[in-house]
Short mmCIF file of C-alpha atoms in Angstrom, two decimals:
data_model
loop_
_atom_site.label_atom_id
_atom_site.label_comp_id
_atom_site.label_asym_id
_atom_site.label_seq_id
_atom_site.Cartn_x
_atom_site.Cartn_y
_atom_site.Cartn_z
CA MET A 233 -29.98 4.52 14.54
CA THR A 234 -27.08 3.60 16.82
CA TYR A 235 -27.07 -0.02 15.74
CA ALA A 236 -27.52 0.94 12.10
CA LEU A 237 -24.43 3.12 12.34
CA MET A 238 -22.57 0.23 13.92
CA MET A 239 -23.37 -1.76 10.77
CA VAL A 240 -21.73 0.94 8.66
CA VAL A 241 -18.66 1.08 10.91
CA LEU A 242 -18.29 -2.70 10.57
CA ALA A 243 -18.62 -2.47 6.79
CA LEU A 244 -15.90 0.19 6.65
CA ALA A 245 -13.64 -1.78 9.00
CA PHE A 246 -13.85 -5.08 7.12
CA PRO A 247 -11.30 -4.10 4.43
CA TRP A 248 -8.49 -3.90 7.00
CA GLY A 249 -8.97 -7.52 8.02
CA GLY A 250 -9.89 -8.69 4.52
CA ALA A 251 -6.74 -7.16 3.01
CA ALA A 252 -4.49 -8.81 5.60
CA ILE A 253 -6.08 -12.21 4.98
CA ALA A 254 -5.84 -11.80 1.19
CA ARG A 255 -2.11 -11.00 1.44
CA ARG A 256 -1.52 -14.07 3.57
CA LEU A 257 -3.45 -16.25 1.14
CA ALA A 258 -1.46 -14.87 -1.81
CA ARG A 259 1.81 -15.95 -0.16
CA VAL A 260 0.81 -19.65 -0.27
CA LEU A 261 -0.54 -19.68 -3.82
CA PRO A 262 1.25 -19.78 -7.19
CA PRO A 263 1.75 -16.24 -8.54
CA ARG A 264 -0.99 -16.50 -11.17
CA TRP A 265 -3.64 -17.38 -8.59
CA ALA A 266 -2.21 -14.95 -6.05
CA CYS A 267 -2.76 -12.08 -8.49
CA ARG A 268 -6.35 -13.11 -9.10
CA VAL A 269 -7.05 -13.40 -5.38
CA LEU A 270 -5.56 -9.97 -4.64
CA THR A 271 -7.42 -8.28 -7.48
CA GLY A 272 -10.70 -9.95 -6.59
CA ALA A 273 -10.31 -9.00 -2.94
CA ALA A 274 -9.58 -5.39 -3.89
CA VAL A 275 -12.74 -5.20 -6.02
CA LEU A 276 -15.00 -6.83 -3.41
CA LEU A 277 -13.67 -4.83 -0.49
CA ALA A 278 -13.84 -1.56 -2.41
CA GLY A 279 -17.39 -2.41 -3.45
CA GLY A 280 -18.37 -3.06 0.16
CA THR A 281 -16.93 0.30 1.20
CA VAL A 282 -18.83 2.20 -1.48
CA ALA A 283 -22.06 0.33 -0.66
CA ALA A 284 -21.73 1.24 3.02
CA LEU A 285 -21.21 4.92 2.19
CA VAL A 286 -24.14 4.93 -0.21
CA GLY A 287 -26.30 3.28 2.45
CA LEU A 288 -25.39 5.99 4.93
CA PHE A 289 -25.77 8.80 2.39
CA HIS A 290 -29.23 7.90 1.18
CA VAL A 291 -30.99 7.84 4.59
CA PRO A 292 -32.59 11.32 4.28
CA PHE A 293 -33.46 10.74 0.62
CA LEU A 294 -35.05 7.39 1.40
CA ALA A 295 -37.14 9.06 4.09
CA SER A 296 -38.35 11.65 1.57
CA LEU A 297 -39.25 8.91 -0.91
CA GLU A 298 -41.31 7.28 1.83
CA GLN A 299 -43.08 10.66 2.28
CA LEU A 300 -41.62 10.97 5.75
CA PRO A 301 -40.95 14.58 6.88
CA LEU A 302 -37.28 15.25 7.52
CA ARG A 303 -38.21 16.85 10.85
CA GLN A 304 -39.67 13.55 12.00
CA VAL A 305 -36.55 11.71 10.83
CA LEU A 306 -34.34 14.05 12.86
CA GLU A 307 -36.46 13.54 15.96
CA VAL A 308 -35.78 9.81 15.82
CA TRP A 309 -32.34 9.85 14.13
CA PRO A 310 -30.68 13.20 14.95
CA ALA A 311 -27.37 12.06 13.42
CA ALA A 312 -28.91 11.00 10.09
CA VAL A 313 -28.26 14.23 8.18
CA PRO A 314 -24.74 14.92 9.55
CA PHE A 315 -23.62 11.37 8.78
CA ALA A 316 -25.24 11.53 5.35
CA CYS A 317 -23.32 14.74 4.66
CA VAL A 318 -20.06 13.14 5.74
CA ALA A 319 -20.72 10.09 3.55
CA GLY A 320 -21.56 12.34 0.60
CA ALA A 321 -18.38 14.35 1.10
CA VAL A 322 -16.25 11.19 1.29
CA MET A 323 -17.79 9.80 -1.90
CA SER A 324 -17.25 13.13 -3.67
CA VAL A 325 -13.57 13.06 -2.72
CA GLN A 326 -13.33 9.44 -3.85
CA LEU A 327 -14.87 10.32 -7.21
CA VAL A 328 -12.48 13.23 -7.74
CA LEU A 329 -9.49 11.07 -6.81
CA LEU A 330 -10.67 8.24 -9.08
CA VAL A 331 -10.98 10.58 -12.04
CA ARG A 332 -7.63 12.16 -11.22
CA ARG A 333 -5.92 8.76 -10.95
CA TRP A 334 -7.46 7.59 -14.23
CA VAL A 335 -6.32 10.76 -16.01
CA GLN A 336 -2.82 10.23 -14.63
CA HIS A 337 -2.83 6.66 -15.95
CA ARG A 338 -3.87 7.74 -19.43
CA SER A 339 -1.41 10.64 -19.46
CA LEU A 340 1.50 8.42 -18.45
CA LEU A 341 0.51 5.85 -21.05
CA LYS A 342 0.31 8.53 -23.73
CA ARG A 343 3.77 9.89 -22.84
CA ALA A 344 5.21 6.37 -22.85
CA TRP A 345 3.87 5.74 -26.34
CA LEU A 346 5.22 9.06 -27.59
CA SER A 347 8.68 8.18 -26.28
CA ALA A 348 8.39 4.67 -27.74
CA ASP A 349 7.68 6.12 -31.19
CA GLU A 350 11.34 7.10 -31.28
CA GLY A 351 12.35 3.43 -31.20
CA THR A 352 12.93 0.97 -33.99
CA GLY A 353 10.57 -1.98 -34.18
CA ASP A 354 11.29 -5.65 -34.55
CA GLY A 355 7.99 -7.49 -34.20
CA ASP A 356 6.57 -6.72 -30.76
CA VAL A 357 9.86 -5.21 -29.51
CA LEU A 358 10.79 -1.52 -29.70
CA VAL A 359 14.39 -0.51 -29.03
CA VAL A 360 14.62 3.12 -27.92
CA PRO A 361 17.99 4.87 -28.35
CA GLY A 362 19.64 6.45 -25.34
CA SER A 363 21.91 5.79 -22.42
CA ASP A 364 19.10 5.05 -19.96
CA VAL A 365 18.88 1.44 -18.82
CA ASP A 366 15.23 0.44 -18.85
CA ALA A 367 12.72 -2.07 -20.16
CA PHE A 368 8.97 -2.32 -19.66
CA ALA A 369 5.75 -3.72 -21.07
CA LEU A 370 3.81 -1.00 -22.89
CA PRO A 371 0.05 -1.77 -22.79
CA PRO A 372 -2.25 -1.32 -25.80
CA TYR A 373 -3.36 2.26 -26.46
CA ARG A 374 -5.97 3.63 -28.89
CA GLY A 375 -6.01 0.60 -31.14
CA ARG A 376 -2.27 0.03 -31.01
CA SER A 377 -1.21 -3.38 -29.75
CA GLY A 378 1.06 -3.70 -26.75
CA ARG A 379 4.81 -3.64 -27.20
CA VAL A 380 7.94 -4.51 -25.24
CA VAL A 381 10.08 -1.38 -24.94
CA VAL A 382 13.81 -1.77 -24.31
CA THR A 383 16.37 1.00 -24.27
CA SER A 384 19.64 0.55 -26.14
CA GLY A 385 21.39 1.01 -22.80
CA MET A 386 19.62 -2.08 -21.44
CA VAL A 387 20.45 -4.05 -24.59
CA ARG A 388 24.14 -3.27 -24.11
CA SER A 389 24.00 -4.20 -20.42
CA LEU A 390 22.75 -7.77 -20.94
CA GLY A 391 24.04 -10.83 -22.71
CA GLU A 392 22.07 -12.60 -25.41
CA GLY A 393 20.56 -15.18 -23.04
CA GLU A 394 19.72 -12.52 -20.48
CA ARG A 395 17.99 -10.41 -23.11
CA GLU A 396 15.87 -13.44 -24.00
CA VAL A 397 14.75 -13.73 -20.36
CA LEU A 398 13.98 -10.01 -20.16
CA LEU A 399 11.89 -10.05 -23.33
CA ALA A 400 10.01 -13.16 -22.20
CA HIS A 401 9.29 -11.47 -18.88
CA GLU A 402 7.84 -8.35 -20.48
CA ARG A 403 5.87 -10.39 -23.01
CA ALA A 404 4.33 -12.29 -20.10
CA HIS A 405 3.03 -8.98 -18.74
CA LEU A 406 1.35 -8.23 -22.06
CA ASP A 407 -0.02 -11.73 -22.65
CA GLY A 408 -1.47 -11.91 -19.14
CA ARG A 409 -2.91 -8.38 -19.38
CA HIS A 410 -1.23 -7.59 -16.10
CA HIS A 411 -1.73 -3.87 -16.66
CA VAL A 412 -5.48 -4.37 -16.20
CA LEU A 413 -5.08 -6.12 -12.85
CA SER A 414 -2.61 -3.48 -11.71
CA ALA A 415 -4.92 -0.64 -12.76
CA VAL A 416 -7.87 -2.14 -10.88
CA ALA A 417 -5.86 -2.38 -7.65
CA ASP A 418 -4.43 1.10 -8.16
CA LEU A 419 -7.91 2.60 -8.50
CA ALA A 420 -9.26 0.59 -5.54
CA VAL A 421 -6.72 2.28 -3.25
CA VAL A 422 -8.63 5.53 -3.73
CA VAL A 423 -11.75 3.94 -2.21
CA HIS A 424 -10.20 2.61 1.00
CA PRO A 425 -6.68 3.13 2.43
CA ALA A 426 -6.51 -0.48 3.64
CA LEU A 427 -6.29 -1.60 0.00
CA ARG A 428 -2.90 0.08 -0.47
CA SER A 429 -1.23 -3.04 0.90
CA LEU A 430 -3.08 -5.15 -1.69
CA ARG A 431 -1.72 -2.98 -4.51
CA GLU A 432 1.85 -3.38 -3.25
CA ALA A 433 1.44 -7.13 -2.87
CA LEU A 434 -0.12 -7.38 -6.32
CA ILE A 435 2.83 -5.62 -8.01
CA PHE A 436 5.17 -8.17 -6.43
CA HIS A 437 3.09 -11.19 -7.48
CA LEU A 438 2.60 -9.84 -11.01
CA GLU A 439 6.37 -9.69 -11.36
CA ARG A 440 6.64 -13.20 -9.91
CA TRP A 441 4.06 -14.40 -12.46
CA ALA A 442 6.10 -12.90 -15.30
CA ASP A 443 9.32 -14.32 -13.79
CA GLU A 444 7.88 -17.83 -13.81
CA ASP A 445 6.66 -17.49 -17.40
CA ALA A 446 10.11 -16.24 -18.46
CA ALA A 447 11.82 -19.14 -16.66
CA ARG A 448 9.60 -21.62 -18.50
CA ALA A 449 10.26 -19.87 -21.80
CA VAL A 450 14.05 -20.23 -21.50
CA GLY A 451 13.88 -23.57 -19.70
CA ASN A 452 16.36 -22.64 -16.98
CA ARG A 453 15.38 -21.08 -13.68
CA ARG A 454 18.94 -20.15 -12.69
CA VAL A 455 19.54 -18.32 -15.96
CA ALA A 456 16.26 -16.47 -15.45
CA ALA A 457 17.23 -15.52 -11.89
CA ALA A 458 20.62 -14.22 -13.02
CA ALA A 459 19.07 -12.21 -15.84
CA ILE A 460 16.48 -10.57 -13.56
CA ALA A 461 19.18 -9.70 -11.04
CA ARG A 462 21.49 -8.23 -13.67
CA ALA A 463 18.68 -6.21 -15.28
CA ALA A 464 17.69 -4.80 -11.89
CA LEU A 465 21.27 -3.88 -11.05
CA ALA A 466 21.81 -2.27 -14.44
CA GLY A 467 18.66 -0.20 -14.14
CA ALA A 468 18.96 0.64 -10.45
CA SER A 469 19.95 4.23 -11.18
CA HIS A 470 17.11 4.89 -13.61
CA GLY A 471 14.61 5.81 -10.92
CA ARG A 472 11.33 5.34 -12.82
CA ALA A 473 8.35 4.61 -10.56
CA ALA A 474 7.09 1.05 -10.82
CA GLY A 475 3.50 0.07 -11.35
CA TYR A 476 0.66 0.68 -13.75
CA PRO A 477 0.78 1.12 -16.62
CA LEU A 478 4.49 0.39 -17.11
CA LEU A 479 5.22 -2.95 -15.46
CA SER A 480 8.87 -3.90 -15.61
CA ALA A 481 11.24 -6.70 -14.66
CA MET A 482 12.89 -4.20 -12.32
CA SER A 483 9.71 -3.68 -10.27
CA GLY A 484 9.02 -5.10 -6.83
CA PRO A 485 11.43 -6.60 -4.30
CA VAL A 486 14.00 -8.07 -6.70
CA PRO A 487 16.01 -10.09 -4.11
CA GLN A 488 12.90 -12.03 -3.06
CA ARG A 489 12.02 -12.65 -6.70
CA VAL A 490 15.51 -13.92 -7.48
CA GLU A 491 15.45 -16.16 -4.42
CA ALA A 492 12.10 -17.61 -5.52
CA LEU A 493 13.49 -18.41 -8.98
CA LEU A 494 16.31 -20.39 -7.37
CA LEU A 495 13.71 -22.63 -5.72
CA PRO A 496 11.51 -25.22 -7.47
CA GLU A 497 8.57 -23.89 -9.48
CA PRO A 498 5.66 -23.03 -7.14
CA ALA A 499 2.62 -25.27 -7.24
CA ALA A 500 -0.81 -25.33 -5.71
CA PRO A 501 -0.87 -26.50 -2.07
CA HIS A 502 -0.93 -30.29 -1.68
CA GLY A 503 -2.24 -32.36 1.17
CA GLY A 504 -5.54 -32.20 2.97
CA GLY A 505 -4.31 -29.91 5.73
CA ARG A 506 -2.77 -27.30 3.42
CA ARG A 507 -5.75 -27.33 1.08
CA ALA A 508 -8.09 -26.92 4.02
CA GLY A 509 -6.02 -23.97 5.24
CA VAL A 510 -6.05 -22.30 1.82
CA THR A 511 -9.78 -22.91 1.48
CA ALA A 512 -10.38 -21.40 4.92
CA LEU A 513 -8.33 -18.31 4.07
CA ALA A 514 -10.07 -17.88 0.72
CA GLY A 515 -13.46 -18.31 2.39
CA THR A 516 -12.59 -15.69 4.98
CA VAL A 517 -11.66 -13.16 2.28
CA VAL A 518 -14.96 -13.75 0.47
CA VAL A 519 -16.96 -13.64 3.70
CA ALA A 520 -15.30 -10.38 4.75
CA ALA A 521 -16.13 -8.75 1.42
CA VAL A 522 -19.65 -10.14 1.12
CA ALA A 523 -20.38 -9.26 4.76
CA ALA A 524 -19.54 -5.62 4.02
CA LEU A 525 -21.99 -5.63 1.12
CA ALA A 526 -24.61 -7.44 3.21
CA LEU A 527 -24.27 -4.95 6.05
CA ALA A 528 -24.74 -2.07 3.63
CA TYR A 529 -27.80 -3.73 2.13
CA GLY A 530 -29.12 -4.47 5.62
CA LEU A 531 -28.79 -0.78 6.48
CA HIS A 532 -30.87 0.13 3.44
CA GLU A 533 -33.58 -2.38 4.33
CA TYR A 534 -33.60 -1.35 7.98
CA VAL A 535 -33.95 2.35 7.20
CA GLU A 536 -36.71 1.65 4.70
CA TYR A 537 -38.62 -0.44 7.19
CA ALA A 538 -38.07 2.07 10.00
CA ALA A 539 -39.43 4.85 7.80
CA ARG A 540 -42.55 2.81 7.08
CA HIS A 541 -42.87 2.11 10.76
CA LEU A 542 -42.83 5.82 11.61
CA ILE A 543 -45.57 6.70 9.12
CA GLY A 544 -47.60 3.65 10.08
CA ALA A 545 -47.46 2.00 6.65
CA PRO A 546 -49.03 -1.50 6.46
CA GLU A 547 -47.58 -4.77 5.16
CA ARG A 548 -44.78 -5.26 7.64
CA SER A 549 -43.10 -8.62 7.58
CA SER A 550 -42.63 -10.46 10.85
CA PHE A 551 -38.86 -10.52 10.27
CA TRP A 552 -38.58 -6.74 10.05
CA ASP A 553 -41.02 -6.34 12.95
CA ALA A 554 -38.64 -8.37 15.09
CA LEU A 555 -35.54 -6.59 13.75
CA TYR A 556 -37.01 -3.15 14.30
CA GLY A 557 -38.06 -4.14 17.79
CA LEU A 558 -34.46 -5.22 18.46
CA LEU A 559 -32.71 -2.27 16.80
CA GLY A 560 -35.31 0.38 17.50
CA THR A 561 -34.14 0.64 21.08
CA GLY A 562 -30.93 2.18 19.73
CA ALA A 563 -32.64 4.51 17.32
CA SER A 564 -31.66 7.59 19.17
#
């Protein structure tokens, strides 16, 4: 069982390396692709973590399905039940936190819509009265289409051209369904702490994606940069937490976003060397995630075969005979 447990440890450790590689890959890609890479990595790495915990949790149950007495399992794998209990406890905590996070999301979205109902509508824009300086993309909710919410304080703080940039930015969040990507990453954090860095990176690249769409909409990158900077300065004292479900032009590291808008529009890497580097990084992310899933599946297959071996069941494949012979030496 020692080597089987090592497989689980590797599966649980992969997200730390996979998250670091995904963040590095996102830095060399255009924002749109960076967001997709970060979200995909979060899903794959979270899936590998859950699969590893399930593989560890089901060892005693698999033995019972194979009609193997638990006493015999404990003689060979004395740590099977304690580790299964730990895995079960971790998954229970994850489930509770997932439900709690989802309820928080829906509650915040509901409160945002209730506050937005006080505003006056003009197409997809709602202007909410008040002295607060804020603007955000309000995702769809219970059949209601998404809206751009702007406070009257923000409207007064910006010029006409700057308001155009701000509205284009928030519309880009709605059109790209950025709230979905943000929610996925936010929920993945509950599964593995290493994915917290992916959520933070994703928020930044989602804002960069919307910045680039806004710059194209107004046709002037410098005007877009100035508008984002002014909106952030005007709303600096508001203090609302950034992130799902209320993505805003004031989210993320604003100085880096403004600096990026003053540079040429980002493009996919050119040249054989750069493309090879990006391909290698992307391949490493996928391999790290798939390897975690494969290790979890391998644990399941190994335990199943080992159980059959203990009860003397027939029909053993030569592959599993060799694997059990190799790993069986560490069974205790």
